[in-house]
mmCIF file of C-alpha atoms in Angstrom:
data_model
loop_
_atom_site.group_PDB
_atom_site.id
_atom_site.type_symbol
_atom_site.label_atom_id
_atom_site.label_comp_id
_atom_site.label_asym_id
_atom_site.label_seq_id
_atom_site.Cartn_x
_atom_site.Cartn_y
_atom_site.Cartn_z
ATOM 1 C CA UNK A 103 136.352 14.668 182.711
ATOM 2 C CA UNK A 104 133.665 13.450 184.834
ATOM 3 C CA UNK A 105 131.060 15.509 183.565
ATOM 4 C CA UNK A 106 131.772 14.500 179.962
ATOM 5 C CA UNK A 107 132.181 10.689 180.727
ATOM 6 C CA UNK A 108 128.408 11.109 182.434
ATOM 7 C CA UNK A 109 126.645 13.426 180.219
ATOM 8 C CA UNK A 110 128.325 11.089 176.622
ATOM 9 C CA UNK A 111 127.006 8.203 178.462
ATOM 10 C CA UNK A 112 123.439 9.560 178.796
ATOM 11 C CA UNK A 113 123.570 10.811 175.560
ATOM 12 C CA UNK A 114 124.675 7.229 173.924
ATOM 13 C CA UNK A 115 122.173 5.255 175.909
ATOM 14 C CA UNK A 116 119.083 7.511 175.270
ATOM 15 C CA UNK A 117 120.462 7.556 171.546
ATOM 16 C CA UNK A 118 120.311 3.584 171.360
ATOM 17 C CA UNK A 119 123.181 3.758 168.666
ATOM 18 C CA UNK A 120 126.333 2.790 170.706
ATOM 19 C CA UNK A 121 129.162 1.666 168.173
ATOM 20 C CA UNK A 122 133.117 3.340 168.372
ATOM 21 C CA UNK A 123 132.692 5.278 165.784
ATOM 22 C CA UNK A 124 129.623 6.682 167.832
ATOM 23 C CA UNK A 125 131.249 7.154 171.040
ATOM 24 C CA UNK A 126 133.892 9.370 169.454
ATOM 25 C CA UNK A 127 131.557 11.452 168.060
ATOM 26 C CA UNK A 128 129.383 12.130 170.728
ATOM 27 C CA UNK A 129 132.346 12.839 172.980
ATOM 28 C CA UNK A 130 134.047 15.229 170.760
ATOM 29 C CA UNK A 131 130.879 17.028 170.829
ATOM 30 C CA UNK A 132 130.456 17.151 174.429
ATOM 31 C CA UNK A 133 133.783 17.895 174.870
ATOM 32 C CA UNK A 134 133.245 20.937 173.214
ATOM 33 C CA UNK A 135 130.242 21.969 175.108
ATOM 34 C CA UNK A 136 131.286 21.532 178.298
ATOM 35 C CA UNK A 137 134.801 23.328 177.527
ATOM 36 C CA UNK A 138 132.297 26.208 176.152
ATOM 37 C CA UNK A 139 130.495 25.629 179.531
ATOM 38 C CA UNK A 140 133.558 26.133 181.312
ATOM 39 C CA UNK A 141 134.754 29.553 180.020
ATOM 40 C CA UNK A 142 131.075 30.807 179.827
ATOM 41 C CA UNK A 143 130.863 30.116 183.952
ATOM 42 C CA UNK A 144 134.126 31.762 184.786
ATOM 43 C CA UNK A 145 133.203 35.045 182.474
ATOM 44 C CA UNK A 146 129.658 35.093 184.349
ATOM 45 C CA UNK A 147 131.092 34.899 187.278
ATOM 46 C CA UNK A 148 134.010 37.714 186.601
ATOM 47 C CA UNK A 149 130.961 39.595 185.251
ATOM 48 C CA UNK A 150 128.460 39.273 188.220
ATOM 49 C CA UNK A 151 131.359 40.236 190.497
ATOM 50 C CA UNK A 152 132.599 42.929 188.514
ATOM 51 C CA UNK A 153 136.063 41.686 188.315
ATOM 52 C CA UNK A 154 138.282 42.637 184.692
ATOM 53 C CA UNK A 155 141.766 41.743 183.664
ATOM 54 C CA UNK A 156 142.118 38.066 184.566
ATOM 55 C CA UNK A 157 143.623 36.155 182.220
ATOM 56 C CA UNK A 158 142.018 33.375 179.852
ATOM 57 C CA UNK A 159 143.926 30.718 182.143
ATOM 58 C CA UNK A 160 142.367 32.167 184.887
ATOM 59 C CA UNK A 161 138.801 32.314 183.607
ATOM 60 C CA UNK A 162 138.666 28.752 182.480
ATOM 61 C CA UNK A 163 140.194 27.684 186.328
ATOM 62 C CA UNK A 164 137.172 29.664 187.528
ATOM 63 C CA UNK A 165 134.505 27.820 185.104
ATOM 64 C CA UNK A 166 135.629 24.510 185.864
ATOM 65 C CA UNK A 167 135.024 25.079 189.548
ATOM 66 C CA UNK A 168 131.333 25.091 188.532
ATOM 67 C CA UNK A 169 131.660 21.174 188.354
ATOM 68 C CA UNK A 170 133.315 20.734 191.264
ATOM 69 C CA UNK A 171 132.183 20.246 194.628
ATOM 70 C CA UNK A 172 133.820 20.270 198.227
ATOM 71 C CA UNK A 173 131.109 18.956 201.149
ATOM 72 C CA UNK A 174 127.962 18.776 199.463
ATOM 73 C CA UNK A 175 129.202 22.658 198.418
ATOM 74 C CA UNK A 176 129.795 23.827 194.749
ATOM 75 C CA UNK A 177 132.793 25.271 194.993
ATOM 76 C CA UNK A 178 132.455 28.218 192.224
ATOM 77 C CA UNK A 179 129.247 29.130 194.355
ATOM 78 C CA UNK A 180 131.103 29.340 197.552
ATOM 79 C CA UNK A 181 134.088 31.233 195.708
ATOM 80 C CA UNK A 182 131.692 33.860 194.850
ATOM 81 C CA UNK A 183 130.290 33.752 198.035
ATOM 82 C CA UNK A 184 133.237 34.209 199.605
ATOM 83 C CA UNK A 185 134.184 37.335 197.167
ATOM 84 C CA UNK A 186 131.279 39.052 197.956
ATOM 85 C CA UNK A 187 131.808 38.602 202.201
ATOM 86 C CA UNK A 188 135.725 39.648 201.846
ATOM 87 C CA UNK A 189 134.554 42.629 199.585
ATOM 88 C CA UNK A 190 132.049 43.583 202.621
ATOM 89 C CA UNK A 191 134.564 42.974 205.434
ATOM 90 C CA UNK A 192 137.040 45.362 203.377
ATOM 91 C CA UNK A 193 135.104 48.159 202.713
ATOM 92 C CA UNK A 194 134.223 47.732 207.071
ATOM 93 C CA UNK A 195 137.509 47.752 207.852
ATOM 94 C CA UNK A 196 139.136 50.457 205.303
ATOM 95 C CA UNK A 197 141.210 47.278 203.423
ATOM 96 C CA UNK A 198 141.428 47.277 199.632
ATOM 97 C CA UNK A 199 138.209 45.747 198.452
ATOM 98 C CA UNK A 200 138.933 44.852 195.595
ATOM 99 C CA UNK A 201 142.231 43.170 196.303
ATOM 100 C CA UNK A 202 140.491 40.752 198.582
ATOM 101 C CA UNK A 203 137.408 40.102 196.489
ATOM 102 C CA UNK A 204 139.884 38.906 193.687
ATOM 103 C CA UNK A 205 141.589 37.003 196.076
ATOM 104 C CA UNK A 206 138.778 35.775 197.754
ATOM 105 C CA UNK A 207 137.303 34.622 194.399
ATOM 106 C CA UNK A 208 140.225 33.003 193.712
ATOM 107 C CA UNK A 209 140.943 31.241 197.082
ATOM 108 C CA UNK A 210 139.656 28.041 195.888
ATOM 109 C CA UNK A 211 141.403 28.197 192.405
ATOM 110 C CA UNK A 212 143.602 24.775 193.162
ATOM 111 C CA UNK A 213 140.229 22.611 193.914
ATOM 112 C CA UNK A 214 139.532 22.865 190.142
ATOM 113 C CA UNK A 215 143.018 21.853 188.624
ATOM 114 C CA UNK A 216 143.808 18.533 187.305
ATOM 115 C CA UNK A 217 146.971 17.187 188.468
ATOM 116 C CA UNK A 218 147.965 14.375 190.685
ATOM 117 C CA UNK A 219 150.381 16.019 192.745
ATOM 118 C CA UNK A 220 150.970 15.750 196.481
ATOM 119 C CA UNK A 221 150.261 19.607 197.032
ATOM 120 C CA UNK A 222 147.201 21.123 198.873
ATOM 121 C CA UNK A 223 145.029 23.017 196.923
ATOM 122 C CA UNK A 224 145.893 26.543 198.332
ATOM 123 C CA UNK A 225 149.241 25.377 197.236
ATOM 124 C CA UNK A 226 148.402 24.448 193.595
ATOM 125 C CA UNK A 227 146.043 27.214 193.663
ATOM 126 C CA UNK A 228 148.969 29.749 194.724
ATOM 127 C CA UNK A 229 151.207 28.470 191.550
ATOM 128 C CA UNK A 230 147.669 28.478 189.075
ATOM 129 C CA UNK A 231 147.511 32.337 190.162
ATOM 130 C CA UNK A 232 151.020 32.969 189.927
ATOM 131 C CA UNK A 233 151.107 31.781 186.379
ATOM 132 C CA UNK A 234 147.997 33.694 185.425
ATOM 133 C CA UNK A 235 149.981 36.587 186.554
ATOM 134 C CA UNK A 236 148.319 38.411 189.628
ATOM 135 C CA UNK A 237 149.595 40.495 192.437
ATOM 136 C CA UNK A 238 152.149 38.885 194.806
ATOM 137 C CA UNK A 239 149.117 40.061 197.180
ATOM 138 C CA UNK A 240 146.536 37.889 195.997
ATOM 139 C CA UNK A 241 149.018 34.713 195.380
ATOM 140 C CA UNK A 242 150.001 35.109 199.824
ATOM 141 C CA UNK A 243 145.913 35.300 200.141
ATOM 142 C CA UNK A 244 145.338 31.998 197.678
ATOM 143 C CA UNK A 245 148.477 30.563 199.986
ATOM 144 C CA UNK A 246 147.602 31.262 203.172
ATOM 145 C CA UNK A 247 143.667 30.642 203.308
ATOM 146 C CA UNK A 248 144.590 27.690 205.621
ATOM 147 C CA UNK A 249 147.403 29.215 207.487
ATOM 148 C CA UNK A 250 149.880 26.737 205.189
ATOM 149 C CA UNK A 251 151.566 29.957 204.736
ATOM 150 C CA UNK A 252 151.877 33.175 206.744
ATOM 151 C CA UNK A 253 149.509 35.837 204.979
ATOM 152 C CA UNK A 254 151.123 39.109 204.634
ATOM 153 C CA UNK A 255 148.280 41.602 204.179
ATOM 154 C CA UNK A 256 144.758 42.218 205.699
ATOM 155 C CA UNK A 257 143.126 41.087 202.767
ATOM 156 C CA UNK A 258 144.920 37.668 203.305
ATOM 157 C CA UNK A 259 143.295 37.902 206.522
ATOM 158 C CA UNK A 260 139.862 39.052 205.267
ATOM 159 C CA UNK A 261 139.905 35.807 202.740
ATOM 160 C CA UNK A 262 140.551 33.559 205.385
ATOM 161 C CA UNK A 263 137.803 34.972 207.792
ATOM 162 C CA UNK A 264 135.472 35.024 204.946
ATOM 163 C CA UNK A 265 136.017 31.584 204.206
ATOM 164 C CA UNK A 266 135.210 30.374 207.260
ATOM 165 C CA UNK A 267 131.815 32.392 207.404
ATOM 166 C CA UNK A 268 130.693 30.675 203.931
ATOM 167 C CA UNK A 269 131.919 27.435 205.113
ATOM 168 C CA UNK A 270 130.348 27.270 208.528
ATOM 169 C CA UNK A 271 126.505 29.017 207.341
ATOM 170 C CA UNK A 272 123.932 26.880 208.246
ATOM 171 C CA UNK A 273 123.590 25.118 204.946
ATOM 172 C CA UNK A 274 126.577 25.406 203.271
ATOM 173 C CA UNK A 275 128.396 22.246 203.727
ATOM 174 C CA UNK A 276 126.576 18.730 203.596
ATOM 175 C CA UNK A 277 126.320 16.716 206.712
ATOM 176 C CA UNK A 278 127.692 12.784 206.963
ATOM 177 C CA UNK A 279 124.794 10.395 208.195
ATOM 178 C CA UNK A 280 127.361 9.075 210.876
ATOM 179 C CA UNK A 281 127.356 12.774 212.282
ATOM 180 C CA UNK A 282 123.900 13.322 211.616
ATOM 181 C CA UNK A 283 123.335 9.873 214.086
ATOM 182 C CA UNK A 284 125.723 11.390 216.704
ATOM 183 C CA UNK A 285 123.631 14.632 216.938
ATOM 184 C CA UNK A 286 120.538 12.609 216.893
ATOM 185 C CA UNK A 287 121.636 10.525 219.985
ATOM 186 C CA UNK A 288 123.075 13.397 221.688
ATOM 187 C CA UNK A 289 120.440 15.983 222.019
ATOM 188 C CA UNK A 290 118.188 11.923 222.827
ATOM 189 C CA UNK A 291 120.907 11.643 225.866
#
């Protein structure tokens, strides 16, 4: 909703020609683009990853985490990136690989849904996956990527060690001036 609130409003005020009738128009239109947007980023993504049978639920969850971000990170970027590390980790360690890139990719699932409830995100996220229809497997790894709930498999395991390698490259996340200050002052002291 964001993005099409920001991108009708540039469009109306470079346009000049801001009257209701106007405004409706021009956010129809974006509407339309960005939901195209959407389901173009999730099938990209699938594609790049090599990832088939998810549902068309599922790849429009995936395309609007391409407008979301979570510390400075975009969150469909660091989905993929952590796909690609648990798909690494399982082939290392004899796992199912591609179990835990699925559920890697779709660790993050929740972040993208629009709902007001008081749930985590690994929480909606686990309900988003278990409507889309995927393995029991993949719904413990979406649940348990913050040890909310036990994980039941190594590839549970793999997702949550993966996410914590994306999360904590140099880089990845976005640092707060106050903690940027702190540093400063400490490596002064």
């Amino acid at each position: 909703r964001k993005e099409i609130a920001k991108e009708s409003l540039e469009r109306l005020i470079s346009d000049g020609r801001i009257h209701p009738a106007r405004i409706e128009e021009i956010v129809q239109k974006v509407t339309r683009e960005v939901q195209n947007k959407i389901y173009e980023e999730g099938e990209r993504t699938l594609f790049d990853l090599g990832i088939h049978n998810m549902s068309t639920d599922g790849v429009r969850a995936l395309g609007r985490l391409y407008f979301r971000t979570s510390y400075g990170q975009n969150v469909l970027n660091h989905s993929k990136e952590v796909a690609m590390l648990a798909s690494v980790i399982a082939a290392e360690v004899g796992a199912d690989r591609e179990l835990a890139k699925r559920a890697a990719l779709l660790h993050d699932i929740g972040k993208g849904a629009e709902n007001d409830s008081d749930q985590n995100h690994a929480e909606v996220g686990a309900e988003m996956a278990r409507k889309m229809g995927e393995d029991p497997r993949v719904i413990n790894a979406v649940a348990s990527h913050h040890n909310d709930v036990e994980p039941t498999t190594i590839e549970a395991i793999i997702v949550q060690i993966a996410d914590a390698i994306s999360a904590a490259r140099p880089g990845a996340r976005r640092e707060t001036v106050d903690n940027y200050v702190k540093r400063l002052e400490n490596l002064e002291a």
